[in-house]
PDB file of C-alpha atoms in Angstrom:
ATOM      1  CA  MET A   1     -15.912 -26.715   3.611  1.00 41.00           C
ATOM      2  CA  SER A   2     -19.156 -26.315   5.680  1.00 43.00           C
ATOM      3  CA  ASP A   3     -17.869 -28.826   8.181  1.00 48.00           C
ATOM      4  CA  ALA A   4     -14.405 -27.010   8.338  1.00 52.00           C
ATOM      5  CA  VAL A   5     -16.030 -23.666   9.560  1.00 59.00           C
ATOM      6  CA  ASN A   6     -18.395 -25.194  12.088  1.00 61.00           C
ATOM      7  CA  LEU A   7     -15.611 -25.170  14.812  1.00 75.00           C
ATOM      8  CA  LYS A   8     -16.542 -25.454  18.425  1.00 80.00           C
ATOM      9  CA  GLY A   9     -14.351 -24.914  21.521  1.00 86.00           C
ATOM     10  CA  SER A  10     -12.642 -21.948  23.306  1.00 94.00           C
ATOM     11  CA  VAL A  11     -11.248 -18.904  21.193  1.00 95.00           C
ATOM     12  CA  GLY A  12      -7.788 -20.461  21.733  1.00 95.00           C
ATOM     13  CA  GLU A  13      -8.752 -23.975  20.595  1.00 94.00           C
ATOM     14  CA  VAL A  14     -10.492 -22.694  17.534  1.00 95.00           C
ATOM     15  CA  ILE A  15      -7.688 -20.455  16.430  1.00 95.00           C
ATOM     16  CA  ARG A  16      -5.318 -23.412  16.419  1.00 93.00           C
ATOM     17  CA  GLU A  17      -7.863 -25.512  14.321  1.00 93.00           C
ATOM     18  CA  ALA A  18      -8.604 -22.638  12.020  1.00 94.00           C
ATOM     19  CA  ALA A  19      -4.940 -21.871  11.480  1.00 93.00           C
ATOM     20  CA  SER A  20      -4.363 -25.606  10.566  1.00 91.00           C
ATOM     21  CA  LEU A  21      -6.882 -25.310   7.838  1.00 91.00           C
ATOM     22  CA  LEU A  22      -5.258 -22.345   6.043  1.00 90.00           C
ATOM     23  CA  ASP A  23      -2.709 -22.914   3.621  1.00 82.00           C
ATOM     24  CA  VAL A  24      -0.720 -19.815   4.062  1.00 84.00           C
ATOM     25  CA  ALA A  25       2.502 -19.061   5.932  1.00 82.00           C
ATOM     26  CA  TRP A  26       0.795 -16.410   8.105  1.00 87.00           C
ATOM     27  CA  ALA A  27      -2.291 -18.582   8.845  1.00 92.00           C
ATOM     28  CA  ARG A  28      -2.109 -18.282  12.708  1.00 95.00           C
ATOM     29  CA  ILE A  29      -2.214 -14.253  12.328  1.00 94.00           C
ATOM     30  CA  ASP A  30      -5.107 -14.580   9.934  1.00 95.00           C
ATOM     31  CA  ALA A  31      -7.178 -16.823  12.335  1.00 96.00           C
ATOM     32  CA  GLU A  32      -6.253 -14.409  15.152  1.00 96.00           C
ATOM     33  CA  LEU A  33      -7.275 -11.438  13.163  1.00 96.00           C
ATOM     34  CA  LEU A  34     -10.853 -12.962  11.982  1.00 97.00           C
ATOM     35  CA  MET A  35     -11.449 -14.117  15.742  1.00 96.00           C
ATOM     36  CA  ALA A  36     -10.490 -10.591  17.213  1.00 97.00           C
ATOM     37  CA  HIS A  37     -12.905  -9.040  14.498  1.00 96.00           C
ATOM     38  CA  ALA A  38     -15.772 -11.554  15.333  1.00 96.00           C
ATOM     39  CA  LEU A  39     -15.186 -10.591  19.319  1.00 96.00           C
ATOM     40  CA  GLY A  40     -15.193  -6.850  18.392  1.00 95.00           C
ATOM     41  CA  VAL A  41     -11.829  -6.442  20.190  1.00 95.00           C
ATOM     42  CA  SER A  42      -8.400  -5.850  19.201  1.00 93.00           C
ATOM     43  CA  ARG A  43      -5.889  -8.748  18.486  1.00 93.00           C
ATOM     44  CA  SER A  44      -3.776  -7.756  21.508  1.00 93.00           C
ATOM     45  CA  THR A  45      -7.023  -7.613  23.853  1.00 96.00           C
ATOM     46  CA  MET A  46      -8.109 -10.991  22.697  1.00 96.00           C
ATOM     47  CA  LEU A  47      -4.711 -12.573  23.107  1.00 95.00           C
ATOM     48  CA  LEU A  48      -4.659 -11.347  26.707  1.00 95.00           C
ATOM     49  CA  GLN A  49      -8.263 -11.486  27.892  1.00 95.00           C
ATOM     50  CA  HIS A  50     -10.515 -13.829  25.638  1.00 95.00           C
ATOM     51  CA  MET A  51      -8.480 -17.013  24.721  1.00 95.00           C
ATOM     52  CA  ARG A  52     -10.680 -19.194  27.176  1.00 94.00           C
ATOM     53  CA  ASP A  53     -13.915 -17.522  25.912  1.00 95.00           C
ATOM     54  CA  PRO A  54     -16.564 -19.296  23.813  1.00 93.00           C
ATOM     55  CA  VAL A  55     -16.326 -18.739  20.209  1.00 95.00           C
ATOM     56  CA  PRO A  56     -18.782 -16.133  18.858  1.00 94.00           C
ATOM     57  CA  ASP A  57     -21.266 -17.222  16.187  1.00 92.00           C
ATOM     58  CA  ALA A  58     -19.784 -14.461  13.979  1.00 94.00           C
ATOM     59  CA  PHE A  59     -16.416 -16.212  13.376  1.00 95.00           C
ATOM     60  CA  ALA A  60     -17.647 -19.115  11.206  1.00 94.00           C
ATOM     61  CA  PRO A  61     -18.855 -17.192   8.252  1.00 94.00           C
ATOM     62  CA  LEU A  62     -15.788 -15.004   8.396  1.00 95.00           C
ATOM     63  CA  PHE A  63     -13.575 -18.046   8.280  1.00 96.00           C
ATOM     64  CA  LYS A  64     -15.614 -19.635   5.517  1.00 94.00           C
ATOM     65  CA  ARG A  65     -14.705 -16.385   3.371  1.00 94.00           C
ATOM     66  CA  ARG A  66     -11.035 -16.632   4.247  1.00 94.00           C
ATOM     67  CA  LEU A  67     -11.226 -20.329   3.156  1.00 93.00           C
ATOM     68  CA  ALA A  68     -12.522 -19.010  -0.176  1.00 92.00           C
ATOM     69  CA  HIS A  69      -9.153 -16.986  -0.600  1.00 92.00           C
ATOM     70  CA  GLU A  70     -10.794 -13.585   0.409  1.00 94.00           C
ATOM     71  CA  PRO A  71      -8.204 -11.384   1.991  1.00 95.00           C
ATOM     72  CA  VAL A  72      -8.645 -10.920   5.770  1.00 96.00           C
ATOM     73  CA  ALA A  73      -8.219  -7.084   5.273  1.00 96.00           C
ATOM     74  CA  TYR A  74     -11.333  -7.047   2.955  1.00 97.00           C
ATOM     75  CA  ILE A  75     -13.160  -9.210   5.479  1.00 97.00           C
ATOM     76  CA  THR A  76     -12.534  -7.093   8.366  1.00 96.00           C
ATOM     77  CA  GLY A  77     -12.445  -3.882   6.401  1.00 96.00           C
ATOM     78  CA  SER A  78      -9.220  -2.492   7.872  1.00 96.00           C
ATOM     79  CA  ALA A  79      -5.334  -2.921   7.663  1.00 96.00           C
ATOM     80  CA  GLU A  80      -2.357  -1.268   9.365  1.00 95.00           C
ATOM     81  CA  PHE A  81       0.377   0.838   7.527  1.00 97.00           C
ATOM     82  CA  TYR A  82       3.172   2.643   9.197  1.00 96.00           C
ATOM     83  CA  GLY A  83       1.215   2.433  12.509  1.00 94.00           C
ATOM     84  CA  LEU A  84      -2.122   3.698  10.948  1.00 97.00           C
ATOM     85  CA  GLU A  85      -5.182   1.824  11.018  1.00 96.00           C
ATOM     86  CA  LEU A  86      -6.896   2.234   7.414  1.00 98.00           C
ATOM     87  CA  LYS A  87     -10.204   1.335   6.139  1.00 97.00           C
ATOM     88  CA  VAL A  88      -9.930  -0.778   3.035  1.00 97.00           C
ATOM     89  CA  THR A  89     -12.462  -2.280   0.764  1.00 97.00           C
ATOM     90  CA  PRO A  90     -12.224  -4.175  -2.777  1.00 96.00           C
ATOM     91  CA  ALA A  91     -11.875  -0.726  -4.484  1.00 96.00           C
ATOM     92  CA  VAL A  92      -8.345  -0.454  -3.159  1.00 97.00           C
ATOM     93  CA  LEU A  93      -5.208  -2.406  -2.918  1.00 97.00           C
ATOM     94  CA  ILE A  94      -4.509  -3.728   0.553  1.00 96.00           C
ATOM     95  CA  PRO A  95      -1.630  -1.680   1.956  1.00 96.00           C
ATOM     96  CA  ARG A  96       1.367  -3.946   2.422  1.00 94.00           C
ATOM     97  CA  GLY A  97       4.487  -3.489   4.724  1.00 94.00           C
ATOM     98  CA  ASP A  98       6.796  -3.631   1.599  1.00 95.00           C
ATOM     99  CA  SER A  99       5.482  -0.342   0.575  1.00 97.00           C
ATOM    100  CA  GLU A 100       6.504   1.248   3.916  1.00 97.00           C
ATOM    101  CA  THR A 101      10.033   1.029   2.519  1.00 97.00           C
ATOM    102  CA  LEU A 102       8.916   4.323   0.459  1.00 98.00           C
ATOM    103  CA  ILE A 103       8.139   6.229   3.639  1.00 98.00           C
ATOM    104  CA  ASP A 104      11.400   4.756   5.174  1.00 97.00           C
ATOM    105  CA  ALA A 105      13.279   6.262   2.174  1.00 97.00           C
ATOM    106  CA  ALA A 106      11.650   9.590   2.411  1.00 98.00           C
ATOM    107  CA  GLN A 107      12.440   9.758   6.231  1.00 97.00           C
ATOM    108  CA  GLU A 108      15.938   9.167   5.605  1.00 96.00           C
ATOM    109  CA  HIS A 109      16.224  11.520   2.732  1.00 96.00           C
ATOM    110  CA  PHE A 110      14.748  14.447   4.638  1.00 97.00           C
ATOM    111  CA  ALA A 111      16.484  13.689   8.037  1.00 95.00           C
ATOM    112  CA  THR A 112      19.418  16.017   7.085  1.00 93.00           C
ATOM    113  CA  ARG A 113      17.206  18.631   4.924  1.00 94.00           C
ATOM    114  CA  ALA A 114      14.349  20.687   5.319  1.00 95.00           C
ATOM    115  CA  PRO A 115      11.109  18.768   5.699  1.00 97.00           C
ATOM    116  CA  PRO A 116       8.837  18.536   2.821  1.00 98.00           C
ATOM    117  CA  GLN A 117       6.157  21.042   2.551  1.00 98.00           C
ATOM    118  CA  ARG A 118       4.250  19.700  -0.336  1.00 98.00           C
ATOM    119  CA  ILE A 119       3.608  15.953  -0.968  1.00 98.00           C
ATOM    120  CA  LEU A 120       1.987  14.382  -4.019  1.00 98.00           C
ATOM    121  CA  ASP A 121       0.569  10.637  -4.044  1.00 98.00           C
ATOM    122  CA  LEU A 122       0.032   9.302  -7.488  1.00 98.00           C
ATOM    123  CA  GLY A 123      -2.666   6.475  -7.512  1.00 97.00           C
ATOM    124  CA  THR A 124      -3.379   6.809  -3.901  1.00 98.00           C
ATOM    125  CA  GLY A 125      -5.808   3.939  -3.367  1.00 97.00           C
ATOM    126  CA  SER A 126      -6.672   3.713   0.487  1.00 98.00           C
ATOM    127  CA  GLY A 127      -4.458   6.934   1.058  1.00 98.00           C
ATOM    128  CA  ALA A 128      -1.767   5.034   2.768  1.00 98.00           C
ATOM    129  CA  LEU A 129       1.428   6.610   1.282  1.00 98.00           C
ATOM    130  CA  LEU A 130      -0.030  10.240   1.637  1.00 98.00           C
ATOM    131  CA  LEU A 131      -1.429   9.873   5.033  1.00 98.00           C
ATOM    132  CA  ALA A 132       1.671   8.117   6.486  1.00 98.00           C
ATOM    133  CA  ALA A 133       3.804  10.783   5.066  1.00 98.00           C
ATOM    134  CA  LEU A 134       1.524  13.522   6.659  1.00 98.00           C
ATOM    135  CA  SER A 135       1.699  11.782   9.959  1.00 97.00           C
ATOM    136  CA  GLN A 136       5.300  12.091   9.720  1.00 97.00           C
ATOM    137  CA  TRP A 137       5.734  15.756   8.720  1.00 98.00           C
ATOM    138  CA  SER A 138       3.064  17.806  10.669  1.00 95.00           C
ATOM    139  CA  GLU A 139       3.527  21.100   8.799  1.00 96.00           C
ATOM    140  CA  ALA A 140       3.197  19.312   5.191  1.00 98.00           C
ATOM    141  CA  GLU A 141       0.277  19.400   3.056  1.00 98.00           C
ATOM    142  CA  GLY A 142      -0.579  16.849   0.325  1.00 98.00           C
ATOM    143  CA  VAL A 143      -2.534  16.025  -2.708  1.00 98.00           C
ATOM    144  CA  ALA A 144      -3.632  12.577  -3.859  1.00 98.00           C
ATOM    145  CA  LEU A 145      -4.641  11.401  -7.166  1.00 98.00           C
ATOM    146  CA  ASP A 146      -6.586   8.368  -8.292  1.00 98.00           C
ATOM    147  CA  ALA A 147      -8.487   7.389 -11.391  1.00 96.00           C
ATOM    148  CA  SER A 148     -11.159   5.461  -9.250  1.00 97.00           C
ATOM    149  CA  MET A 149     -13.681   7.517  -7.543  1.00 97.00           C
ATOM    150  CA  PRO A 150     -14.522   4.578  -5.026  1.00 97.00           C
ATOM    151  CA  ALA A 151     -10.859   4.573  -4.287  1.00 97.00           C
ATOM    152  CA  LEU A 152     -10.841   8.275  -3.548  1.00 98.00           C
ATOM    153  CA  ARG A 153     -13.929   7.850  -1.196  1.00 98.00           C
ATOM    154  CA  VAL A 154     -11.863   5.445   0.796  1.00 98.00           C
ATOM    155  CA  ALA A 155      -8.778   7.687   0.980  1.00 98.00           C
ATOM    156  CA  GLN A 156     -10.938  10.611   2.055  1.00 98.00           C
ATOM    157  CA  CYS A 157     -12.593   8.545   4.705  1.00 98.00           C
ATOM    158  CA  ASN A 158      -9.090   7.491   6.145  1.00 98.00           C
ATOM    159  CA  ALA A 159      -8.025  11.104   6.095  1.00 98.00           C
ATOM    160  CA  ARG A 160     -11.048  12.211   8.275  1.00 98.00           C
ATOM    161  CA  LYS A 161     -10.641   9.270  10.499  1.00 97.00           C
ATOM    162  CA  LEU A 162      -7.180  10.146  11.285  1.00 98.00           C
ATOM    163  CA  GLY A 163      -7.520  13.837  11.670  1.00 97.00           C
ATOM    164  CA  LEU A 164      -5.582  14.778   8.481  1.00 98.00           C
ATOM    165  CA  ALA A 165      -8.251  15.752   5.958  1.00 97.00           C
ATOM    166  CA  ASP A 166      -7.578  19.400   6.389  1.00 97.00           C
ATOM    167  CA  ARG A 167      -4.000  18.830   5.150  1.00 98.00           C
ATOM    168  CA  ALA A 168      -4.990  16.402   2.322  1.00 98.00           C
ATOM    169  CA  GLY A 169      -6.588  17.157  -1.130  1.00 97.00           C
ATOM    170  CA  PHE A 170      -8.169  14.448  -3.229  1.00 98.00           C
ATOM    171  CA  LEU A 171      -8.382  14.625  -6.992  1.00 97.00           C
ATOM    172  CA  ARG A 172      -9.829  12.139  -9.562  1.00 97.00           C
ATOM    173  CA  ARG A 173      -7.362  12.200 -12.399  1.00 97.00           C
ATOM    174  CA  SER A 174      -5.623   9.491 -14.347  1.00 96.00           C
ATOM    175  CA  TRP A 175      -1.924   9.913 -15.614  1.00 96.00           C
ATOM    176  CA  ARG A 176      -3.173   7.997 -18.588  1.00 94.00           C
ATOM    177  CA  ARG A 177      -5.095  10.952 -19.839  1.00 94.00           C
ATOM    178  CA  ASP A 178      -3.770  14.322 -21.110  1.00 92.00           C
ATOM    179  CA  GLY A 179      -3.998  17.247 -18.733  1.00 92.00           C
ATOM    180  CA  TRP A 180      -3.693  15.211 -15.413  1.00 96.00           C
ATOM    181  CA  GLN A 181      -1.006  17.637 -14.091  1.00 95.00           C
ATOM    182  CA  ARG A 182      -3.251  20.624 -14.651  1.00 93.00           C
ATOM    183  CA  ASP A 183      -2.688  23.184 -11.644  1.00 94.00           C
ATOM    184  CA  LEU A 184      -0.932  20.811  -9.428  1.00 97.00           C
ATOM    185  CA  GLY A 185       2.158  22.790  -8.952  1.00 96.00           C
ATOM    186  CA  ARG A 186       5.437  21.501  -7.628  1.00 97.00           C
ATOM    187  CA  PHE A 187       6.193  19.076  -4.635  1.00 98.00           C
ATOM    188  CA  ASP A 188       9.107  18.496  -2.499  1.00 98.00           C
ATOM    189  CA  LEU A 189       7.914  14.792  -2.436  1.00 98.00           C
ATOM    190  CA  VAL A 190       6.321  12.568  -4.897  1.00 98.00           C
ATOM    191  CA  LEU A 191       5.222   9.106  -3.822  1.00 98.00           C
ATOM    192  CA  CYS A 192       3.842   6.540  -6.125  1.00 98.00           C
ATOM    193  CA  ASN A 193       3.062   2.878  -6.106  1.00 98.00           C
ATOM    194  CA  PRO A 194       1.866   2.276  -9.767  1.00 97.00           C
ATOM    195  CA  PRO A 195       0.665  -0.963 -11.275  1.00 95.00           C
ATOM    196  CA  TYR A 196       3.735  -3.018 -11.971  1.00 93.00           C
ATOM    197  CA  VAL A 197       2.625  -6.647 -12.198  1.00 93.00           C
ATOM    198  CA  GLU A 198       3.227  -8.354 -15.593  1.00 91.00           C
ATOM    199  CA  ASP A 199      -0.168  -9.206 -17.347  1.00 91.00           C
ATOM    200  CA  ASP A 200       0.480 -12.974 -17.377  1.00 85.00           C
ATOM    201  CA  ALA A 201       1.992 -13.172 -13.669  1.00 86.00           C
ATOM    202  CA  SER A 202       1.071 -16.146 -11.507  1.00 85.00           C
ATOM    203  CA  LEU A 203      -0.593 -14.538  -8.607  1.00 85.00           C
ATOM    204  CA  ASP A 204      -1.825 -15.852  -5.206  1.00 84.00           C
ATOM    205  CA  PRO A 205      -5.631 -16.427  -5.521  1.00 82.00           C
ATOM    206  CA  CYS A 206      -6.045 -13.780  -2.672  1.00 83.00           C
ATOM    207  CA  VAL A 207      -4.653 -11.114  -5.075  1.00 87.00           C
ATOM    208  CA  ARG A 208      -5.726 -12.284  -8.296  1.00 85.00           C
ATOM    209  CA  ASP A 209      -9.327 -12.883  -7.574  1.00 84.00           C
ATOM    210  CA  HIS A 210      -9.995  -9.989  -5.291  1.00 89.00           C
ATOM    211  CA  GLU A 211      -7.665  -6.964  -5.429  1.00 89.00           C
ATOM    212  CA  PRO A 212      -8.437  -4.269  -8.249  1.00 91.00           C
ATOM    213  CA  GLY A 213      -6.670  -5.542 -11.457  1.00 90.00           C
ATOM    214  CA  SER A 214      -6.411  -1.842 -12.655  1.00 90.00           C
ATOM    215  CA  ALA A 215      -3.983  -1.140  -9.701  1.00 91.00           C
ATOM    216  CA  LEU A 216      -1.922  -4.290 -10.285  1.00 90.00           C
ATOM    217  CA  PHE A 217      -1.413  -5.049 -14.075  1.00 90.00           C
ATOM    218  CA  ALA A 218       0.756  -2.904 -16.287  1.00 92.00           C
ATOM    219  CA  GLY A 219       1.501  -4.713 -19.707  1.00 92.00           C
ATOM    220  CA  PRO A 220       3.734  -7.699 -20.713  1.00 93.00           C
ATOM    221  CA  GLU A 221       6.654  -6.461 -18.699  1.00 95.00           C
ATOM    222  CA  GLY A 222       4.865  -4.551 -15.924  1.00 94.00           C
ATOM    223  CA  LEU A 223       6.595  -1.472 -16.969  1.00 97.00           C
ATOM    224  CA  ASP A 224       3.742   0.255 -18.793  1.00 96.00           C
ATOM    225  CA  ASP A 225       2.944   2.930 -16.187  1.00 97.00           C
ATOM    226  CA  TYR A 226       6.677   3.709 -15.410  1.00 97.00           C
ATOM    227  CA  ARG A 227       6.964   4.528 -19.155  1.00 97.00           C
ATOM    228  CA  ILE A 228       4.036   6.815 -18.913  1.00 97.00           C
ATOM    229  CA  LEU A 229       4.971   8.560 -15.501  1.00 97.00           C
ATOM    230  CA  LEU A 230       8.598   8.942 -15.767  1.00 97.00           C
ATOM    231  CA  PRO A 231       8.755  11.399 -18.759  1.00 95.00           C
ATOM    232  CA  GLN A 232       6.184  13.768 -16.665  1.00 95.00           C
ATOM    233  CA  ILE A 233       7.802  13.485 -13.306  1.00 96.00           C
ATOM    234  CA  ALA A 234      10.617  16.460 -13.480  1.00 95.00           C
ATOM    235  CA  PRO A 235       8.018  19.258 -13.968  1.00 95.00           C
ATOM    236  CA  LEU A 236       6.275  18.148 -10.700  1.00 97.00           C
ATOM    237  CA  LEU A 237       9.414  18.309  -8.568  1.00 97.00           C
ATOM    238  CA  THR A 238      10.839  21.433  -6.745  1.00 96.00           C
ATOM    239  CA  PRO A 239      14.709  21.890  -7.559  1.00 94.00           C
ATOM    240  CA  ASP A 240      15.625  19.651  -4.493  1.00 93.00           C
ATOM    241  CA  GLY A 241      12.521  17.498  -4.664  1.00 96.00           C
ATOM    242  CA  ILE A 242      12.537  13.737  -4.863  1.00 97.00           C
ATOM    243  CA  ALA A 243       9.970  11.083  -6.394  1.00 98.00           C
ATOM    244  CA  ILE A 244       9.897   7.685  -4.811  1.00 98.00           C
ATOM    245  CA  PHE A 245       8.420   4.855  -6.839  1.00 98.00           C
ATOM    246  CA  GLU A 246       7.604   1.269  -5.584  1.00 98.00           C
ATOM    247  CA  ILE A 247       9.023  -1.357  -8.072  1.00 97.00           C
ATOM    248  CA  GLY A 248       8.675  -5.106  -8.525  1.00 95.00           C
ATOM    249  CA  SER A 249      11.749  -7.017  -7.080  1.00 92.00           C
ATOM    250  CA  THR A 250      13.138  -7.755 -10.490  1.00 94.00           C
ATOM    251  CA  GLN A 251      12.429  -4.207 -12.116  1.00 96.00           C
ATOM    252  CA  HIS A 252      15.268  -2.204 -10.590  1.00 96.00           C
ATOM    253  CA  ASP A 253      17.595  -2.207 -13.833  1.00 96.00           C
ATOM    254  CA  ALA A 254      14.772  -1.563 -16.260  1.00 97.00           C
ATOM    255  CA  VAL A 255      13.334   1.189 -14.164  1.00 97.00           C
ATOM    256  CA  ALA A 256      16.705   2.857 -13.798  1.00 96.00           C
ATOM    257  CA  VAL A 257      17.254   3.053 -17.534  1.00 96.00           C
ATOM    258  CA  LEU A 258      13.719   4.531 -17.932  1.00 96.00           C
ATOM    259  CA  ALA A 259      14.745   7.135 -15.342  1.00 96.00           C
ATOM    260  CA  GLN A 260      18.036   7.868 -16.790  1.00 95.00           C
ATOM    261  CA  ASN A 261      16.565   8.310 -20.380  1.00 94.00           C
ATOM    262  CA  GLN A 262      14.346  11.172 -18.740  1.00 94.00           C
ATOM    263  CA  GLY A 263      17.542  12.849 -16.997  1.00 93.00           C
ATOM    264  CA  LEU A 264      16.783  11.657 -13.800  1.00 95.00           C
ATOM    265  CA  GLU A 265      19.122  10.471 -11.077  1.00 95.00           C
ATOM    266  CA  SER A 266      18.076   7.212  -9.328  1.00 96.00           C
ATOM    267  CA  ALA A 267      19.117   5.303  -6.139  1.00 96.00           C
ATOM    268  CA  LEU A 268      17.740   1.851  -5.074  1.00 97.00           C
ATOM    269  CA  ARG A 269      16.147   1.266  -1.712  1.00 97.00           C
ATOM    270  CA  ARG A 270      15.656  -2.314  -0.579  1.00 96.00           C
ATOM    271  CA  ASP A 271      12.785  -3.609   1.773  1.00 95.00           C
ATOM    272  CA  LEU A 272      13.341  -5.388   4.993  1.00 93.00           C
ATOM    273  CA  SER A 273      13.677  -8.783   3.305  1.00 93.00           C
ATOM    274  CA  GLY A 274      16.537  -7.512   1.054  1.00 95.00           C
ATOM    275  CA  HIS A 275      14.441  -7.091  -2.119  1.00 96.00           C
ATOM    276  CA  PRO A 276      14.712  -4.094  -4.405  1.00 97.00           C
ATOM    277  CA  ARG A 277      11.412  -2.186  -3.582  1.00 97.00           C
ATOM    278  CA  ALA A 278      11.862   1.691  -3.981  1.00 98.00           C
ATOM    279  CA  MET A 279      13.634   3.840  -6.498  1.00 97.00           C
ATOM    280  CA  ILE A 280      14.427   7.310  -5.326  1.00 98.00           C
ATOM    281  CA  MET A 281      14.588   9.824  -8.284  1.00 97.00           C
ATOM    282  CA  SER A 282      15.606  13.297  -8.405  1.00 96.00           C
ATOM    283  CA  GLN A 283      16.942  16.135 -10.801  1.00 90.00           C
ATOM    284  CA  GLY A 284      20.597  15.697  -9.098  1.00 65.00           C
ATOM    285  CA  VAL A 285      20.034  14.760  -5.271  1.00 43.00           C
ATOM    286  CA  GLY A 286      21.600  11.394  -4.803  1.00 43.00           C
ATOM    287  CA  LYS A 287      24.119  11.490  -7.878  1.00 41.00           C
ATOM    288  CA  GLY A 288      26.922   8.971  -7.473  1.00 36.00           C
ATOM    289  CA  LYS A 289      25.245   7.290  -4.251  1.00 39.00           C
ATOM    290  CA  ALA A 290      25.698   3.552  -4.271  1.00 34.00           C
ATOM    291  CA  ASN A 291      22.633   1.204  -4.321  1.00 39.00           C
ATOM    292  CA  ARG A 292      21.766  -0.258  -1.002  1.00 37.00           C
TER     293      ARG A 292
END
């Protein structure tokens, strides 16, 4: 491995060589992001202006970490979500494009209705969902909950960096403990990306060995947190409010039954790859709508 990371040549040449050593479909992008970080410029600036430059010394140690399966976002300390640049650390899940489906679903729902005034993000992590929503609705205010104080610090940092701190409150609470709903009030929009991975699931080493297990695993079926949360969602919603939950690609039927058992209407939203990704739940809105 030490020989593999002692790469010499121009930025463009070393990016090509580095990408050939990474066994992932997005190897070229990973190599470009690490190189741009080593250069201290954006990826687009690097591609336009620095491809013939000599490789900075900082690249080799960064690339060595990537070869050891550490995610690029943790190496660079940042990830993009819904057009926002977010700080990330190993205390939080890395925001993923699939989760943008929840914001897309909310945008479509409120396109023909009054915009949401109060938004709740359950298990906020980096703050990605709440901050993306607040960036879309400039009059809205939000509350974010997480059981992890290190995660909340990351989310608060992102809120400040994005100029949204005055519209976002952060509370350390766990839905696995009684009283977590205390004094929250009601919300027009509830967003949640709960843990939903089966305990014995086979995961990429990048995820398994580096991302927080408490935000990933949810029992033998991956449904434990839905079973806890769905019975408690209705009291958090305004009469026309909706809750949008991220789900695993095979969990639609099971989560739909859990919602129905609590008197909630539900509709499915698929991600850009066509996989089931989000369940939109309400106390009546969306009744009779076909799954898309």
